[in-house]
Amino acid sequence: GNSVTQMEGPVTLSEEAFLTINCTYTATGYPSLFWYVQYPGEGLQLLLKATKADDKGSNKGFEATYRKETTSFHLEKGSVQVSDSAVYFCALSAPDMRFGAGTRLTVKP
Amino acid sequence: DADVTQTPRNRITKTGKRIMLECSQTKGHDRMYWYRQDPGLGLRLIYYSFDVKDINKGEISDGYSVSRQAQAKFSLSLESAIPNQTALYFCATSDPNVQTDTQYFGPGTRLTVL
């Protein structure tokens, strides 16, 4: 069945460090891929998405590229800020949504 | 005002009690979903509805039921709550007219079953 595996956390970085959170997926067909972010006490919000192979989703300095050959959709940001501290979820839609377990990111000043 | 609202936000109940969690949306979306979130497990789909007359089971529907009272309302019931249903519950909506199935989440309901 369809599934998403993402890097276990927690991840702790200093401000301005480079961030990578790995995500790989298993799916039949061609799913859409997403990264959602959950800030403390809130529901999930869409961060970025990609609908086909080689598409790059980007938002707020975060990027992820849909890599069909490696079935991956890794999240990256060149310089993290304290305000990026949150839980990040990788997800796919094929067509029902499947979420990864989430990766908690803490950015320290 | 929030587009997707959930009531109550927090609930503590006892084993065996019947509980209803409610979700309302003002986004005009046809599709609505109920998920539960557990530490280390991410979100798992309980039930989903693509329109008022459509109800579908998700990954973990056992012990739950739902009702789609209107396009804007989707309720989740636990007929006889048990402690392992303690979790954070999220309602979400999506628009089938948009190519990608972006979901919009409510703020969540924290349920504790003693």
Coordinates of N, CA and C in Angstrom, one line a residue:
Chain A
G1 N 0.8 -1.2 0.0 CA 0.0 0.0 0.0 C 0.9 1.2 0.0
N2 N 0.2 2.4 -0.1 CA 0.9 3.7 -0.1 C 1.4 4.0 1.3
S3 N 2.6 4.6 1.3 CA 3.1 4.9 2.6 C 4.2 6.0 2.4
V4 N 4.5 6.6 3.6 CA 5.6 7.7 3.6 C 6.5 7.4 4.8
T5 N 7.8 7.5 4.5 CA 8.7 7.3 5.6 C 9.6 8.6 5.7
Q6 N 9.6 9.2 6.9 CA 10.4 10.3 7.0 C 11.4 10.2 8.2
M7 N 12.4 11.0 8.1 CA 13.5 11.0 9.0 C 13.0 11.2 10.4
E8 N 13.5 10.4 11.3 CA 13.0 10.5 12.7 C 13.7 11.7 13.4
G9 N 13.0 12.3 14.3 CA 13.5 13.4 15.0 C 13.9 13.0 16.4
P10 N 14.0 13.9 17.3 CA 14.0 15.3 17.0 C 15.3 15.8 16.4
V11 N 15.1 16.9 15.7 CA 16.3 17.6 15.1 C 16.5 18.9 15.8
T12 N 17.7 19.2 16.2 CA 18.0 20.4 16.9 C 19.1 21.1 16.1
L13 N 18.9 22.4 15.7 CA 19.9 23.1 14.9 C 20.0 24.5 15.5
S14 N 21.2 25.1 15.2 CA 21.4 26.5 15.6 C 20.8 27.4 14.5
E15 N 20.5 28.6 14.9 CA 20.0 29.5 13.9 C 21.0 29.7 12.7
E16 N 20.4 29.8 11.5 CA 21.2 30.0 10.3 C 21.8 28.7 9.8
A17 N 21.6 27.6 10.4 CA 22.1 26.3 10.0 C 21.3 25.8 8.8
F18 N 21.9 24.9 8.0 CA 21.2 24.2 6.9 C 20.4 23.1 7.4
L19 N 19.1 23.0 6.8 CA 18.2 21.9 7.2 C 17.9 21.0 6.1
T20 N 18.0 19.7 6.4 CA 17.4 18.7 5.5 C 16.6 17.7 6.4
I21 N 15.4 17.5 5.9 CA 14.6 16.4 6.5 C 14.2 15.4 5.4
N22 N 14.7 14.2 5.5 CA 14.5 13.2 4.5 C 13.1 12.6 4.5
C23 N 12.6 12.4 3.3 CA 11.3 11.8 3.1 C 11.3 10.9 1.9
T24 N 10.9 9.6 2.0 CA 10.7 8.7 0.9 C 9.3 8.1 0.9
Y25 N 8.9 7.7 -0.3 CA 7.5 7.2 -0.3 C 7.4 6.0 -1.1
T26 N 6.3 5.3 -0.9 CA 5.9 4.1 -1.7 C 4.5 4.3 -2.1
A27 N 4.3 4.2 -3.5 CA 3.0 4.5 -4.0 C 2.8 3.9 -5.4
T28 N 1.6 3.5 -5.7 CA 1.3 3.1 -7.1 C 0.9 4.3 -7.8
G29 N 1.3 4.4 -9.1 CA 0.9 5.5 -9.9 C 1.8 6.7 -9.6
Y30 N 1.2 7.9 -9.7 CA 1.9 9.1 -9.6 C 1.3 10.0 -8.6
P31 N 1.7 9.9 -7.3 CA 1.0 10.7 -6.3 C 1.5 12.2 -6.3
S32 N 0.7 13.0 -5.7 CA 1.1 14.3 -5.4 C 1.8 14.3 -4.0
L33 N 2.8 15.1 -3.8 CA 3.6 15.1 -2.6 C 3.5 16.4 -1.9
F34 N 3.6 16.3 -0.6 CA 3.3 17.5 0.2 C 4.3 17.6 1.4
W35 N 4.6 18.8 1.9 CA 5.1 19.0 3.2 C 4.1 19.9 4.0
Y36 N 3.7 19.4 5.2 CA 2.9 20.2 6.1 C 3.7 20.5 7.3
V37 N 3.3 21.6 7.9 CA 4.0 22.1 9.2 C 3.0 22.3 10.2
Q38 N 3.3 21.9 11.5 CA 2.4 22.0 12.6 C 3.2 22.8 13.7
Y39 N 2.7 24.0 13.9 CA 3.2 24.8 15.0 C 2.6 24.4 16.3
P40 N 3.2 24.7 17.4 CA 2.6 24.2 18.7 C 1.2 24.7 18.9
G41 N 0.3 23.7 19.3 CA -1.0 24.0 19.6 C -1.9 24.3 18.4
E42 N -1.4 24.0 17.2 CA -2.2 24.3 16.0 C -2.4 23.1 15.2
G43 N -3.3 23.2 14.2 CA -3.4 22.1 13.2 C -2.3 22.2 12.1
L44 N -2.3 21.3 11.2 CA -1.3 21.3 10.2 C -1.6 22.3 9.1
Q45 N -0.6 22.9 8.6 CA -0.7 23.9 7.5 C 0.1 23.4 6.3
L46 N -0.4 23.6 5.1 CA 0.4 23.2 3.9 C 1.6 24.1 3.8
L47 N 2.8 23.5 3.7 CA 4.1 24.3 3.5 C 4.4 24.4 2.0
L48 N 4.4 23.3 1.4 CA 4.7 23.2 -0.1 C 4.2 21.9 -0.7
K49 N 4.1 21.9 -2.0 CA 3.7 20.7 -2.7 C 4.3 20.6 -4.0
A50 N 4.2 19.4 -4.6 CA 4.7 19.1 -6.0 C 3.8 18.0 -6.5
T51 N 3.4 18.2 -7.8 CA 2.4 17.3 -8.4 C 2.9 16.3 -9.4
K52 N 4.2 16.5 -9.8 CA 4.7 15.6 -10.8 C 6.2 15.5 -10.7
A53 N 6.8 14.5 -11.3 CA 8.2 14.3 -11.2 C 9.0 15.5 -11.6
D54 N 10.1 15.8 -10.9 CA 11.0 16.9 -11.1 C 10.5 18.3 -10.8
D55 N 9.2 18.3 -10.3 CA 8.6 19.6 -9.8 C 9.4 20.0 -8.5
K56 N 9.5 21.2 -8.3 CA 10.1 21.7 -7.1 C 9.0 22.6 -6.4
G57 N 8.7 22.2 -5.2 CA 7.8 23.1 -4.4 C 8.7 24.0 -3.5
S58 N 8.2 25.2 -3.3 CA 9.0 26.1 -2.4 C 8.0 27.1 -1.7
N59 N 8.4 27.5 -0.5 CA 7.6 28.4 0.2 C 8.5 28.8 1.5
K60 N 8.5 30.1 1.8 CA 9.1 30.6 3.0 C 10.6 30.2 3.1
G61 N 11.3 30.0 2.0 CA 12.7 29.6 2.0 C 12.9 28.1 2.0
F62 N 11.8 27.3 2.2 CA 11.9 25.8 2.2 C 11.7 25.4 0.7
E63 N 12.4 24.3 0.4 CA 12.2 23.7 -0.9 C 12.2 22.2 -0.8
A64 N 11.5 21.5 -1.8 CA 11.6 20.1 -1.9 C 11.4 19.7 -3.4
T65 N 12.1 18.8 -3.9 CA 12.0 18.4 -5.3 C 11.5 16.9 -5.4
Y66 N 10.5 16.7 -6.2 CA 9.8 15.4 -6.4 C 10.8 14.6 -7.3
R67 N 11.4 13.6 -6.7 CA 12.4 12.7 -7.4 C 11.8 11.3 -7.5
K68 N 11.3 11.1 -8.7 CA 10.6 9.8 -9.0 C 11.6 8.7 -9.0
E69 N 12.8 8.9 -9.4 CA 13.8 7.8 -9.6 C 14.3 7.3 -8.2
T70 N 14.2 8.2 -7.2 CA 14.6 7.8 -5.8 C 13.4 7.8 -4.9
T71 N 12.2 8.0 -5.4 CA 11.0 8.1 -4.7 C 11.2 8.9 -3.4
S72 N 11.7 10.1 -3.6 CA 12.0 11.0 -2.5 C 11.4 12.4 -2.6
F73 N 11.3 13.1 -1.5 CA 10.8 14.5 -1.5 C 11.4 15.1 -0.3
H74 N 12.7 15.3 -0.3 CA 13.4 15.8 0.9 C 13.2 17.3 1.1
L75 N 13.0 17.7 2.3 CA 12.8 19.1 2.6 C 14.1 19.8 3.0
E76 N 14.3 21.0 2.4 CA 15.6 21.7 2.7 C 15.3 23.2 2.9
K77 N 16.2 23.7 3.8 CA 16.2 25.2 3.9 C 17.6 25.6 4.2
G78 N 18.0 26.7 3.5 CA 19.4 27.1 3.6 C 19.8 27.7 4.9
S79 N 18.9 28.4 5.6 CA 19.3 29.1 6.8 C 18.0 29.1 7.7
V80 N 18.0 28.3 8.7 CA 16.8 28.2 9.5 C 16.7 29.3 10.6
Q81 N 15.5 29.6 11.0 CA 15.3 30.6 12.0 C 14.6 30.0 13.2
V82 N 14.6 30.7 14.4 CA 14.0 30.2 15.6 C 12.5 29.9 15.3
S83 N 11.9 30.8 14.5 CA 10.5 30.7 14.2 C 10.1 29.5 13.3
D84 N 11.1 28.8 12.8 CA 10.9 27.5 12.0 C 10.7 26.3 12.9
S85 N 10.8 26.5 14.2 CA 10.6 25.4 15.2 C 9.2 24.9 15.1
A86 N 9.1 23.6 14.8 CA 7.7 23.1 14.5 C 7.9 21.6 14.3
V87 N 6.8 20.9 14.0 CA 6.8 19.5 13.5 C 6.5 19.5 12.0
Y88 N 7.3 18.8 11.3 CA 7.1 18.8 9.8 C 6.7 17.4 9.4
F89 N 5.6 17.4 8.5 CA 5.1 16.1 8.1 C 5.2 16.0 6.5
C90 N 5.7 14.9 6.1 CA 5.7 14.6 4.6 C 4.4 13.8 4.4
A91 N 3.8 14.0 3.2 CA 2.6 13.3 2.9 C 2.4 13.1 1.4
L92 N 1.6 12.1 1.1 CA 1.3 11.9 -0.3 C -0.2 11.8 -0.5
S93 N -0.7 12.0 -1.7 CA -2.1 11.9 -2.1 C -2.1 11.0 -3.3
A94 N -2.8 9.8 -3.1 CA -2.8 8.8 -4.2 C -4.0 7.9 -4.2
P95 N -5.3 8.4 -4.2 CA -5.7 9.7 -3.9 C -5.9 10.0 -2.4
D96 N -6.0 8.9 -1.6 CA -6.2 9.2 -0.2 C -4.9 9.6 0.4
M97 N -4.9 10.5 1.5 CA -3.7 11.1 2.0 C -3.0 10.1 3.0
R98 N -1.7 10.0 2.9 CA -0.9 9.2 3.8 C 0.2 10.2 4.4
F99 N 0.3 10.2 5.7 CA 1.3 11.1 6.3 C 2.5 10.3 6.9
G100 N 3.6 10.9 6.9 CA 4.7 10.4 7.7 C 4.5 10.6 9.2
A101 N 5.4 10.1 10.0 CA 5.3 10.2 11.4 C 5.6 11.6 12.0
G102 N 6.2 12.4 11.2 CA 6.5 13.8 11.6 C 7.9 13.9 12.2
T103 N 8.5 15.0 12.0 CA 9.9 15.3 12.5 C 9.8 16.6 13.2
R104 N 10.2 16.6 14.5 CA 10.2 17.8 15.3 C 11.5 18.5 15.1
L105 N 11.4 19.8 14.7 CA 12.6 20.6 14.5 C 12.6 21.7 15.6
T106 N 13.7 21.8 16.3 CA 13.9 22.9 17.3 C 15.1 23.7 16.8
V107 N 15.0 25.0 16.7 CA 16.0 25.9 16.2 C 16.4 26.8 17.4
K108 N 17.7 26.7 17.8 CA 18.1 27.5 19.0 C 18.8 28.8 18.5
P109 N 18.6 29.9 19.3 CA 19.3 31.1 18.9 C 20.8 31.0 19.0
Chain B
D1 N -12.2 34.9 11.1 CA -12.7 33.7 11.6 C -12.0 32.5 10.9
A2 N -11.8 31.4 11.7 CA -11.2 30.2 11.2 C -12.1 29.6 10.2
D3 N -11.5 29.0 9.1 CA -12.2 28.3 8.1 C -12.7 26.9 8.5
V4 N -12.0 26.3 9.4 CA -12.3 24.9 9.8 C -12.3 25.0 11.4
T5 N -13.4 24.7 12.0 CA -13.5 24.8 13.4 C -13.9 23.5 14.0
Q6 N -13.4 23.2 15.2 CA -13.6 21.9 15.9 C -14.1 22.2 17.3
T7 N -15.1 21.4 17.7 CA -15.6 21.5 19.1 C -15.8 20.2 19.7
P8 N -15.5 19.9 21.0 CA -14.7 20.8 21.8 C -13.2 20.9 21.5
R9 N -12.4 21.7 22.1 CA -11.0 21.7 21.8 C -10.3 20.7 22.8
N10 N -10.9 20.5 23.9 CA -10.3 19.6 24.9 C -11.5 18.8 25.5
R11 N -11.3 17.5 25.8 CA -12.3 16.7 26.4 C -11.7 15.6 27.2
I12 N -12.1 15.5 28.4 CA -11.7 14.3 29.2 C -13.0 13.5 29.5
T13 N -12.9 12.2 29.3 CA -14.1 11.4 29.5 C -13.6 10.1 30.1
K14 N -14.6 9.3 30.5 CA -14.3 8.0 31.1 C -14.6 6.8 30.1
T15 N -13.9 5.7 30.4 CA -14.1 4.5 29.6 C -15.6 4.1 29.5
G16 N -16.1 3.8 28.3 CA -17.5 3.4 28.1 C -18.4 4.5 27.7
K17 N -18.0 5.8 27.9 CA -18.9 6.9 27.6 C -18.9 7.1 26.1
R18 N -20.1 7.7 25.6 CA -20.2 8.1 24.2 C -19.8 9.5 24.0
I19 N -19.0 9.7 23.0 CA -18.4 11.1 22.8 C -18.6 11.5 21.3
M20 N -19.0 12.7 21.1 CA -19.1 13.2 19.8 C -18.2 14.4 19.6
L21 N -17.4 14.4 18.6 CA -16.5 15.6 18.2 C -17.1 16.2 16.9
E22 N -17.2 17.5 16.9 CA -17.8 18.2 15.8 C -16.9 19.0 15.0
C23 N -17.1 19.1 13.7 CA -16.3 19.9 12.8 C -17.2 20.7 11.9
S24 N -16.9 21.9 11.7 CA -17.6 22.8 10.8 C -16.6 23.5 9.9
Q25 N -17.0 23.8 8.7 CA -16.2 24.5 7.8 C -16.9 25.5 7.0
T26 N -16.3 26.6 6.7 CA -16.9 27.7 5.9 C -16.2 27.8 4.5
K27 N -15.4 26.8 4.1 CA -14.6 26.9 2.9 C -15.4 26.5 1.7
G28 N -16.6 25.9 1.9 CA -17.4 25.4 0.8 C -16.9 24.2 0.2
H29 N -16.0 23.4 0.8 CA -15.4 22.2 0.3 C -16.4 21.1 0.4
D30 N -16.4 20.2 -0.6 CA -17.2 19.0 -0.5 C -16.6 17.9 0.4
R31 N -15.3 17.8 0.4 CA -14.6 16.7 1.0 C -14.2 17.1 2.4
M32 N -14.4 16.1 3.3 CA -14.1 16.3 4.7 C -13.5 15.0 5.3
Y33 N -12.6 15.2 6.3 CA -11.8 14.0 6.8 C -11.7 14.1 8.3
W34 N -11.6 13.0 8.9 CA -11.2 12.9 10.3 C -9.9 12.1 10.5
Y35 N -8.9 12.6 11.2 CA -7.7 12.0 11.5 C -7.5 11.9 13.0
R36 N -6.6 11.0 13.4 CA -6.1 11.1 14.8 C -4.6 11.1 14.7
Q37 N -4.0 11.9 15.6 CA -2.6 12.0 15.7 C -2.0 11.4 17.0
D38 N -1.1 10.5 16.9 CA -0.5 9.9 18.0 C 1.0 10.1 17.9
P39 N 1.7 10.4 19.0 CA 3.2 10.6 19.0 C 3.9 9.5 18.3
G40 N 4.7 9.8 17.3 CA 5.5 8.8 16.6 C 4.8 8.1 15.5
L41 N 3.5 8.4 15.3 CA 2.7 7.7 14.3 C 2.2 8.7 13.2
G42 N 2.4 9.9 13.4 CA 1.8 10.9 12.4 C 0.3 10.9 12.5
L43 N -0.3 11.3 11.4 CA -1.7 11.3 11.3 C -2.2 10.1 10.6
R44 N -3.3 9.5 11.1 CA -3.9 8.3 10.5 C -5.4 8.7 10.2
L45 N -5.8 8.3 9.0 CA -7.2 8.6 8.6 C -8.2 7.7 9.2
I46 N -9.2 8.2 9.8 CA -10.3 7.5 10.4 C -11.5 7.3 9.4
Y47 N -12.0 8.3 9.0 CA -13.1 8.3 8.0 C -13.0 9.6 7.1
Y48 N -13.6 9.4 5.9 CA -13.6 10.6 5.0 C -15.0 10.6 4.2
S49 N -15.3 11.8 3.8 CA -16.6 11.9 3.1 C -16.4 12.9 1.9
F50 N -16.8 12.4 0.7 CA -16.5 13.2 -0.5 C -17.8 14.1 -0.8
D51 N -18.9 13.8 -0.2 CA -20.0 14.7 -0.3 C -21.0 14.2 0.8
V52 N -22.2 14.9 0.8 CA -23.1 14.6 1.9 C -23.6 13.2 2.0
K53 N -23.7 12.5 0.9 CA -24.2 11.2 0.8 C -23.1 10.1 0.8
D54 N -21.9 10.5 1.0 CA -20.7 9.6 0.8 C -19.9 9.5 2.1
I55 N -19.8 8.3 2.6 CA -19.0 8.1 3.8 C -18.1 6.9 3.5
N56 N -16.8 7.0 3.9 CA -15.8 6.0 3.6 C -14.9 5.7 4.8
K57 N -14.6 4.5 5.0 CA -13.7 4.1 6.1 C -12.2 4.4 5.7
G58 N -11.5 4.9 6.7 CA -10.1 5.1 6.5 C -9.3 3.9 7.1
E59 N -8.0 4.2 7.4 CA -7.1 3.2 7.9 C -7.6 2.6 9.2
I60 N -8.2 3.4 10.1 CA -8.4 2.9 11.5 C -9.8 3.3 11.9
S61 N -10.8 2.8 11.2 CA -12.2 3.2 11.5 C -12.8 2.4 12.7
D62 N -12.3 1.3 13.1 CA -12.9 0.5 14.2 C -13.0 1.3 15.4
G63 N -14.2 1.3 16.0 CA -14.5 2.0 17.3 C -15.0 3.4 17.1
Y64 N -15.1 3.8 15.8 CA -15.5 5.2 15.4 C -16.7 5.1 14.5
S65 N -17.5 6.1 14.5 CA -18.5 6.3 13.4 C -18.6 7.8 13.1
V66 N -19.2 8.1 11.9 CA -19.3 9.5 11.5 C -20.6 9.8 11.0
S67 N -20.9 11.1 10.9 CA -22.2 11.6 10.4 C -21.9 12.9 9.6
R68 N -22.3 12.9 8.3 CA -22.2 14.1 7.5 C -23.5 14.8 7.4
Q69 N -23.8 15.7 8.3 CA -25.1 16.3 8.5 C -25.4 17.3 7.3
A70 N -24.4 17.9 6.8 CA -24.5 18.9 5.8 C -23.1 19.1 5.1
Q71 N -23.1 19.8 4.0 CA -21.8 20.0 3.4 C -20.8 20.6 4.4
A72 N -21.2 21.4 5.3 CA -20.3 22.1 6.2 C -20.0 21.4 7.5
K73 N -20.7 20.3 7.8 CA -20.6 19.7 9.1 C -20.3 18.2 9.0
F74 N -19.3 17.7 9.8 CA -18.9 16.3 9.8 C -18.5 16.0 11.2
S75 N -19.3 15.0 11.8 CA -19.1 14.7 13.2 C -18.5 13.3 13.3
L76 N -17.7 13.2 14.3 CA -17.0 11.9 14.7 C -17.5 11.4 16.0
S77 N -18.0 10.2 16.1 CA -18.5 9.6 17.4 C -17.7 8.4 17.8
L78 N -17.5 8.4 19.1 CA -16.9 7.2 19.8 C -18.0 6.6 20.6
E79 N -18.6 5.5 20.2 CA -19.8 5.0 20.8 C -19.5 4.5 22.3
S80 N -18.3 4.0 22.5 CA -18.0 3.5 23.8 C -16.4 3.7 23.9
A81 N -16.1 4.9 24.5 CA -14.7 5.3 24.5 C -13.8 4.3 25.3
I82 N -12.6 4.1 24.8 CA -11.6 3.3 25.5 C -10.3 4.1 25.6
P83 N -9.4 3.8 26.6 CA -8.2 4.6 26.8 C -7.3 4.7 25.6
N84 N -7.2 3.7 24.7 CA -6.3 3.8 23.6 C -6.9 4.7 22.5
Q85 N -8.0 5.3 22.7 CA -8.5 6.3 21.8 C -8.1 7.7 22.3
T86 N -7.3 7.8 23.4 CA -6.7 9.0 23.8 C -5.8 9.5 22.7
A87 N -6.0 10.7 22.2 CA -5.2 11.2 21.0 C -5.7 12.6 20.7
L88 N -5.0 13.2 19.7 CA -5.4 14.5 19.2 C -6.1 14.2 17.9
Y89 N -7.3 14.7 17.8 CA -8.1 14.5 16.6 C -8.2 15.7 15.7
F90 N -8.0 15.5 14.4 CA -8.1 16.7 13.5 C -9.1 16.4 12.4
C91 N -9.9 17.4 12.1 CA -10.8 17.5 11.0 C -10.1 18.2 9.9
A92 N -10.3 17.9 8.6 CA -9.7 18.6 7.5 C -10.7 18.6 6.3
T93 N -10.5 19.5 5.4 CA -11.3 19.6 4.2 C -10.4 19.7 3.0
S94 N -11.0 19.4 1.8 CA -10.3 19.7 0.6 C -11.3 19.9 -0.5
D95 N -10.8 20.5 -1.6 CA -11.6 20.9 -2.7 C -11.3 20.0 -3.9
P96 N -12.3 19.2 -4.3 CA -12.0 18.3 -5.4 C -11.8 19.0 -6.8
N97 N -12.2 20.3 -6.8 CA -12.0 21.0 -8.1 C -10.6 21.6 -8.3
V98 N -9.8 21.4 -7.3 CA -8.4 21.8 -7.4 C -7.6 20.5 -7.7
Q99 N -6.6 20.7 -8.6 CA -5.9 19.5 -9.1 C -5.2 18.7 -8.0
T100 N -4.6 19.4 -7.1 CA -3.9 18.7 -6.0 C -4.7 18.7 -4.8
D101 N -4.7 17.7 -4.0 CA -5.6 17.5 -2.9 C -5.0 18.1 -1.6
T102 N -4.8 19.4 -1.7 CA -4.4 20.2 -0.5 C -5.5 20.1 0.5
Q103 N -5.1 19.8 1.8 CA -6.0 19.7 2.9 C -5.9 20.9 3.8
Y104 N -7.0 21.3 4.4 CA -7.0 22.4 5.3 C -7.5 21.9 6.6
F105 N -6.7 22.1 7.7 CA -7.0 21.4 9.0 C -7.6 22.4 10.0
G106 N -8.4 21.8 10.8 CA -8.9 22.5 12.0 C -7.8 22.5 13.1
P107 N -8.1 23.2 14.2 CA -7.1 23.3 15.3 C -6.9 22.1 16.1
G108 N -7.8 21.1 16.0 CA -7.6 19.8 16.7 C -8.5 19.8 18.0
T109 N -8.8 18.6 18.4 CA -9.5 18.3 19.6 C -8.6 17.3 20.4
R110 N -8.2 17.7 21.6 CA -7.4 16.8 22.4 C -8.4 16.0 23.3
L111 N -8.5 14.7 23.1 CA -9.4 13.8 23.8 C -8.6 12.9 24.7
T112 N -9.0 12.8 26.0 CA -8.4 11.9 27.0 C -9.5 11.0 27.5
V113 N -9.2 9.7 27.4 CA -10.1 8.7 27.9 C -9.5 8.0 29.1
L114 N -10.1 8.2 30.3 CA -9.6 7.6 31.5 C -10.1 6.2 31.8

